Coordinates of C-alpha atoms and ligand atoms in Angstrom, one line a residue:
X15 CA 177.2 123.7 83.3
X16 CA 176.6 121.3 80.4
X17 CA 179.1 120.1 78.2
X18 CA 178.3 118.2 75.3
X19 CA 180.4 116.9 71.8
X20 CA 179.6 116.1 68.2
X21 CA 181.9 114.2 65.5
X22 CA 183.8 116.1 62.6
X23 CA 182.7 114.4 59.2
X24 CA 184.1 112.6 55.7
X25 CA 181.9 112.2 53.0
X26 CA 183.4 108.5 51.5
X27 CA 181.5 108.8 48.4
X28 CA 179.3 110.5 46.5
X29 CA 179.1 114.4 47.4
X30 CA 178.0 117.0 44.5
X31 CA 175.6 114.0 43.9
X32 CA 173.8 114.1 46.8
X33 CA 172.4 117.4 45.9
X34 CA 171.2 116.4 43.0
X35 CA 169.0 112.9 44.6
X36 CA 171.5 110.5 44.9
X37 CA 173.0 108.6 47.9
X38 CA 176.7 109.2 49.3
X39 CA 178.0 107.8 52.1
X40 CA 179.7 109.8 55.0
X41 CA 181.0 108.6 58.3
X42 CA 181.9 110.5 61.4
X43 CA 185.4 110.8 62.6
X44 CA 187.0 111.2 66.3
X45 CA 187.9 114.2 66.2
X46 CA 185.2 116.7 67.9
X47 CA 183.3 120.6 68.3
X48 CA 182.6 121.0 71.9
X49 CA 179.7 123.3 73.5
X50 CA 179.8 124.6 76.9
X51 CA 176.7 126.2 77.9
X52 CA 174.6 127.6 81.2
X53 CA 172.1 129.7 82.3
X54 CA 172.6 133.1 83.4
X55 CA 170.2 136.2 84.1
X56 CA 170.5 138.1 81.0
X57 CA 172.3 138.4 77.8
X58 CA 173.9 136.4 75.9
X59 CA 177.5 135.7 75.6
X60 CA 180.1 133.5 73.2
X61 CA 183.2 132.5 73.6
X62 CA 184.8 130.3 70.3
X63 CA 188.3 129.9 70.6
X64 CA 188.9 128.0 67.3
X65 CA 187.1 130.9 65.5
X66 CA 189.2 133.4 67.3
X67 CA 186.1 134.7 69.1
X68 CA 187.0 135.9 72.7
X69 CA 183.5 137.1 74.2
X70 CA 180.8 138.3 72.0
X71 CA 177.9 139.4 74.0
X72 CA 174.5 140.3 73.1
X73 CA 170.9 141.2 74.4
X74 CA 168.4 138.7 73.8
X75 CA 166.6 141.0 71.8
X76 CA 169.8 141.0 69.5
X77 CA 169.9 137.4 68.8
X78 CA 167.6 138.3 65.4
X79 CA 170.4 140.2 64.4
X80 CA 173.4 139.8 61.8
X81 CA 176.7 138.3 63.7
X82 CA 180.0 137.6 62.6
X83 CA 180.4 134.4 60.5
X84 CA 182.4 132.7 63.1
X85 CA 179.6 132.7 65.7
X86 CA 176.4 132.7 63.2
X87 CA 175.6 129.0 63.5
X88 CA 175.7 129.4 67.6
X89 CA 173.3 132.0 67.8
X90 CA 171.2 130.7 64.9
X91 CA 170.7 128.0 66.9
X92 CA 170.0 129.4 69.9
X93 CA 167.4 131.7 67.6
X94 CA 165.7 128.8 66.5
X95 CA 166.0 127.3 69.7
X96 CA 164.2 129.0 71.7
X97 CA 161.6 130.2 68.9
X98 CA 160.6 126.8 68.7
X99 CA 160.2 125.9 72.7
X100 CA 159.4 129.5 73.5
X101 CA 161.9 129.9 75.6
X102 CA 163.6 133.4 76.7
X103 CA 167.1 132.9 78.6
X104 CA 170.4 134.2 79.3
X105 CA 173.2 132.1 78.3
X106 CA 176.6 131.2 78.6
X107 CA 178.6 129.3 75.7
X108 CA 181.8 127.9 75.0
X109 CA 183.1 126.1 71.9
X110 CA 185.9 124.3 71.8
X111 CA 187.3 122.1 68.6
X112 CA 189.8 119.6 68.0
X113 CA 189.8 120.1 64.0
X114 CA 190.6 122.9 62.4
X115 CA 187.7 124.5 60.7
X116 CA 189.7 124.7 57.7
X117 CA 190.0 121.5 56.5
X118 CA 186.4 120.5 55.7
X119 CA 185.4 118.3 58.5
X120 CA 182.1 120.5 59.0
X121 CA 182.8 122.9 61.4
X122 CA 179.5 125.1 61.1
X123 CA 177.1 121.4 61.4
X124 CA 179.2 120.0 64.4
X125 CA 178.7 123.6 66.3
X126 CA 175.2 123.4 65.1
X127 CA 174.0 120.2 66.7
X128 CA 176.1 120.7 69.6
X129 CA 174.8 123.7 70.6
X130 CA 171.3 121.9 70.0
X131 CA 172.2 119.4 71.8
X132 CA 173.6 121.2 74.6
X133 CA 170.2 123.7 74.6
X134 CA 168.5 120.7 74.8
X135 CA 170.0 119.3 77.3
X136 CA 170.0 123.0 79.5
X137 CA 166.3 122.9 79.0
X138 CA 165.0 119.3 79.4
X139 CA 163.3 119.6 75.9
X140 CA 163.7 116.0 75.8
X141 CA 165.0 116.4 71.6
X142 CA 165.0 113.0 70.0
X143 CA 168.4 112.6 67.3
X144 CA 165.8 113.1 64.6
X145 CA 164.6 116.7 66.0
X146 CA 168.3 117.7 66.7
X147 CA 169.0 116.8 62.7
X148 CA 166.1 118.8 62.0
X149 CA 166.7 121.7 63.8
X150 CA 170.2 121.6 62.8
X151 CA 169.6 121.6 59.0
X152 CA 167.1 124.5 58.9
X153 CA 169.7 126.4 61.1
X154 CA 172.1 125.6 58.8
X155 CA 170.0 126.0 55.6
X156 CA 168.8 129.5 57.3
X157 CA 172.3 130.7 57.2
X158 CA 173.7 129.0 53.8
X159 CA 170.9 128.7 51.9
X160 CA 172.0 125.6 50.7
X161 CA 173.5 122.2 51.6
X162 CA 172.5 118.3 51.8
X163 CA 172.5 118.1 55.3
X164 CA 175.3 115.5 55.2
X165 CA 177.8 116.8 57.3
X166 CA 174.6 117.5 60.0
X167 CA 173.5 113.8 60.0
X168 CA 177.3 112.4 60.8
X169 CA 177.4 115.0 63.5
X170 CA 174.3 113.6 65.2
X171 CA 174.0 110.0 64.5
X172 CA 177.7 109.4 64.2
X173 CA 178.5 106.0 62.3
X174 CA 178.9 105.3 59.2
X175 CA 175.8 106.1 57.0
X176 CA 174.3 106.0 54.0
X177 CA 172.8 109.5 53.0
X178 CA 169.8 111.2 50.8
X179 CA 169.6 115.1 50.6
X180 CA 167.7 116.7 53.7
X181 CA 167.5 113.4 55.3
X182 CA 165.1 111.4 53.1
X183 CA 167.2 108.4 54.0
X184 CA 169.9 108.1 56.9
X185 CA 170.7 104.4 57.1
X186 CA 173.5 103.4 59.5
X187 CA 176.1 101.4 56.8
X188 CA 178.0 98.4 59.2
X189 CA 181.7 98.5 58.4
X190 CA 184.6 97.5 59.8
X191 CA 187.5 99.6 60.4
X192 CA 188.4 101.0 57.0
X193 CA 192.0 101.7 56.3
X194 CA 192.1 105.4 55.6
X195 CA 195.1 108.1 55.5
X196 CA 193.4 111.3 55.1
X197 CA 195.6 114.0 53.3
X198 CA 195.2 117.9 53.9
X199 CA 195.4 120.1 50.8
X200 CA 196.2 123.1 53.6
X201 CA 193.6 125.1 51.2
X202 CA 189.9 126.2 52.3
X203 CA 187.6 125.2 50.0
X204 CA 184.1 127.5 49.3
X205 CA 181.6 125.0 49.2
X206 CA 179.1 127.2 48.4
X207 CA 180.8 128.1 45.2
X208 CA 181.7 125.0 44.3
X209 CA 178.2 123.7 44.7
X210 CA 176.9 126.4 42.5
X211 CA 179.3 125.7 39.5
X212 CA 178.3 121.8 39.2
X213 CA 174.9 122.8 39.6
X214 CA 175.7 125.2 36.1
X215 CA 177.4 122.2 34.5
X216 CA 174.3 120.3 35.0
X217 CA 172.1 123.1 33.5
X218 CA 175.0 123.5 30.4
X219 CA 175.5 119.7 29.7
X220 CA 172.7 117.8 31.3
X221 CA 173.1 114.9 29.0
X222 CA 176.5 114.3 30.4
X223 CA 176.2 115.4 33.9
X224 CA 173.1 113.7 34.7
X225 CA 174.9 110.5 33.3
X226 CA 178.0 111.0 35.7
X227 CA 175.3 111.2 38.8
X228 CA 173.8 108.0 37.7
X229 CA 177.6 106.7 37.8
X230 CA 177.8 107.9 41.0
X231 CA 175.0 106.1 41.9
X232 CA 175.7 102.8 40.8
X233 CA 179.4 103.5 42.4
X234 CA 177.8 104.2 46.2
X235 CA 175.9 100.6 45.5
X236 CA 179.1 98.5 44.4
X237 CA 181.0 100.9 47.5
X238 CA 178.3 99.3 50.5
X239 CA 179.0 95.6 48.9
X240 CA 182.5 96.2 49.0
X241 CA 182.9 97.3 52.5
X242 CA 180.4 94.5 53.9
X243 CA 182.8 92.1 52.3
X244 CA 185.4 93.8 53.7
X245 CA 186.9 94.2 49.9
X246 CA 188.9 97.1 50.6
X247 CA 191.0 97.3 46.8
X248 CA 187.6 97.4 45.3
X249 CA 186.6 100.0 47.7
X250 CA 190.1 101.8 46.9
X251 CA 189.5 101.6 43.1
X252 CA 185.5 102.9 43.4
X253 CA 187.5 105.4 44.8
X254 CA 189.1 106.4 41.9
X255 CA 186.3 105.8 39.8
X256 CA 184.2 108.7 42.0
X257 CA 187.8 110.6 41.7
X258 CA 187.7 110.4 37.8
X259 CA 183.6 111.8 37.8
X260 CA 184.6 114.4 40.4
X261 CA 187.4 115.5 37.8
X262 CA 184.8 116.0 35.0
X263 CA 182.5 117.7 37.2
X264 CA 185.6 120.0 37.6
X265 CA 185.5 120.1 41.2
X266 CA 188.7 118.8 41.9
X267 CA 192.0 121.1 41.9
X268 CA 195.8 120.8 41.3
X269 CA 196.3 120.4 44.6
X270 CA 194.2 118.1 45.4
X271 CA 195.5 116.2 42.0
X272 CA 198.7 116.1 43.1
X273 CA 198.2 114.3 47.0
X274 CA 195.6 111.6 45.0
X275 CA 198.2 110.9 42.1
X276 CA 200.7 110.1 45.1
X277 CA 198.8 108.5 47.6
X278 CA 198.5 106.2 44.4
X279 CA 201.5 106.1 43.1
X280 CA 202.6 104.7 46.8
X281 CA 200.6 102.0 46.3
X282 CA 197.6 103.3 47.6
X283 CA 194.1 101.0 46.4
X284 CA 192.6 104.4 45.3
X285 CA 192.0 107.8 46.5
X286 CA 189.8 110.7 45.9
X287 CA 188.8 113.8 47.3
X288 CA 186.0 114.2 50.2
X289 CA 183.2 117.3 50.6
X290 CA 183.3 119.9 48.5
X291 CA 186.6 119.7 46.7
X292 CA 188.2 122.6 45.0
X293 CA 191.1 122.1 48.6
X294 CA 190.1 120.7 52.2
X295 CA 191.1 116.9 52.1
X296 CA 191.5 113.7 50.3
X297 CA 191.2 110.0 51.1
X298 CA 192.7 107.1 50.3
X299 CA 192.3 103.5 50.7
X300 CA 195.4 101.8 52.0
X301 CA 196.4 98.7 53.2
X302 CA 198.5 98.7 56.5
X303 CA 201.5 97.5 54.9
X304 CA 201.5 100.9 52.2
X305 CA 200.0 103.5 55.2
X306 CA 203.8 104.6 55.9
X307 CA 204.3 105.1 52.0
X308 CA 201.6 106.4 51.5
X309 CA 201.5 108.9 54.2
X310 CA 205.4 109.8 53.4
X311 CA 204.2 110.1 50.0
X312 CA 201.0 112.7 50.6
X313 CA 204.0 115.3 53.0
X314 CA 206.2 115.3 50.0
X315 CA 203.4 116.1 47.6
X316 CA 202.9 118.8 50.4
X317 CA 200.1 117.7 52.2
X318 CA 199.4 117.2 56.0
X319 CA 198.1 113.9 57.4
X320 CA 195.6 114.0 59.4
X321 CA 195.0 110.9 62.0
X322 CA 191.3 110.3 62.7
X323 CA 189.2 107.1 63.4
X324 CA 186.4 106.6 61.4
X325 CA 182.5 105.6 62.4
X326 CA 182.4 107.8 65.4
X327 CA 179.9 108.5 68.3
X328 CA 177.8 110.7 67.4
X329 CA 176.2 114.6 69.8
X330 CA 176.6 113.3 73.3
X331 CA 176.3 114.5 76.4
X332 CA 180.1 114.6 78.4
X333 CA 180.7 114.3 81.6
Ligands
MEV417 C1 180.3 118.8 51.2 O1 180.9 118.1 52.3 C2 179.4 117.8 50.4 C3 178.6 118.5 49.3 O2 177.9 117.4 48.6 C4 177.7 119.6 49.8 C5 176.5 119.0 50.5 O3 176.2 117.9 50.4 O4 175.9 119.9 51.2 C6 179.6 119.1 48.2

């Protein structure tokens, strides 16, 4: 039996952006999709807890098939898997989670590259980090058509990094520990949509979006100097900055509104939203003394906080 993990995600800055060729930066948090997996004679069967999924079995042959959301990017990647190391197996797998896949933290790309991972490691395929990210984005891009590959990339390198769309650049970003409270919205946002309605802003107004991803650009620069020199109001208040652009893009959402506006009224540094906006999460930057305001502050405006460590290790193999 193999067992292997992969980090949840947070996109710091610039998402929406990134799809349109500039950088953001995302790091990977401790909290973690695990895959079980082993061999056995035939067929193939899934068991996904967090997805509510108590054994879905297939025959090999059916793996080309259409499967219920919850278990799509599993057997995608097995698909593509064993279509690219021509492999045919029965297969046990497990997947286990210690986020929700509600709240953003990219559910679908941690399962992804841990069940790479995990096939990789079943089958001695020797995968380097940059063929699991590559696998992993045209599983994902196979199912959702669409998508930077962000999330993906913090799954399997883990860090902090800096981030162009399909993985032009992935440059680890060294940071210190950034003081973060992360505040739940409790809604799920539909990134697809939300994707889809920048990209028509852009097409209606593309002499004022175009501008904002320039902004956003220039934001993710003055964001890197800021956390190498450890400058964490400035980081809090490029924060808002990407919060304001986000607004105008009109990605963000009352709720989401309303946990920013008091994370800053606590005396947060800044805060915005991170991924795809419209619910899921936002961040905040806060300095130790404000963290119980602050979080106090985010459960009256009705949002959950969520404890995570940022940076994280990225797909590993557990013991
Ligand atoms: C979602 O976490 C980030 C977006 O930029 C989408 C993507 O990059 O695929 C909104």
């Amino acid at each position: 039996m193999i067992k292997v993990s992969s980090p949840g995600k947070l996109v710091l800055f610039g998402e929406h952006a990134v799809l349109h060729g500039k950088p953001c930066i995302v790091t990977a948090i401790d909290q973690r999709m695990f895959v079980k997996i082993k061999r056995t004679n035939k067929d193939i069967s899934v068991k996904s807890s967090q997805m509510g999924i108590n054994k879905y079995v297939i025959s090999l042959k059916e793996l080309k098939k259409k499967h219920p959301k919850e278990i799509r990017f599993v057997l995608k990647s097995i698909e593509n898997f064993f279509e690219k190391y021509k492999i045919k197996s029965g297969l046990k797998v497990e997947t286990t989670s210690e986020f929700s896949s509600k709240i953003g933290f990219g559910t679908s790309a941690a399962v992804t590259v841990s069940t790479i991972k995990a096939l990789d490691e079943l089958f001695k395929t020797n995968m380097e980090e940059k063929d699991i990210f590559e696998l992993a984005y045209k599983t994902v891009l196979d199912i959702q058509g669409l998508g930077s590959g962000v999330d993906i990339a913090a799954s399997t390198y883990g860090g902090t990094l800096y981030y162009k769309n399909g993985g032009e650049v992935i440059k680890p970003i060294k940071t210190n520990k950034i003081p973060l409270v992360i505040g739940y919205t409790g809604i799920k946002a539909d990134t697809t949509k939300l994707v889809k309605k920048v990209s028509i802003l852009k097409k209606r107004y593309p002499s004022l979006v175009n501008p904002i991803f320039d902004l956003l650009e220039k934001i993710n620069k003055e964001a890197r100097k800021a956390m190498s020199k450890k400058d964490y109001k400035r980081l809090g208040e490029l924060m808002n900055f990407n919060q304001g652009l986000l607004s105008a893009a009109k990605v963000s959402c009352i709720e989401l509104e309303r946990l920013i506006n008091a994370a800053r009224e606590a005396g947060a540094y800044g805060a915005k939203l991170s991924g795809a906006g419209g619910g899921d999460c936002m961040v905040a930057v806060v300095e130790n003394r404000k963290r119980y305001d602050v979080e106090k502050a985010i459960r009256r405006a009705g949002g959950t906080v969520i404890k995570a460590n940022l940076g994280a290790e990225g797909v590993r193999l557990e013991k």
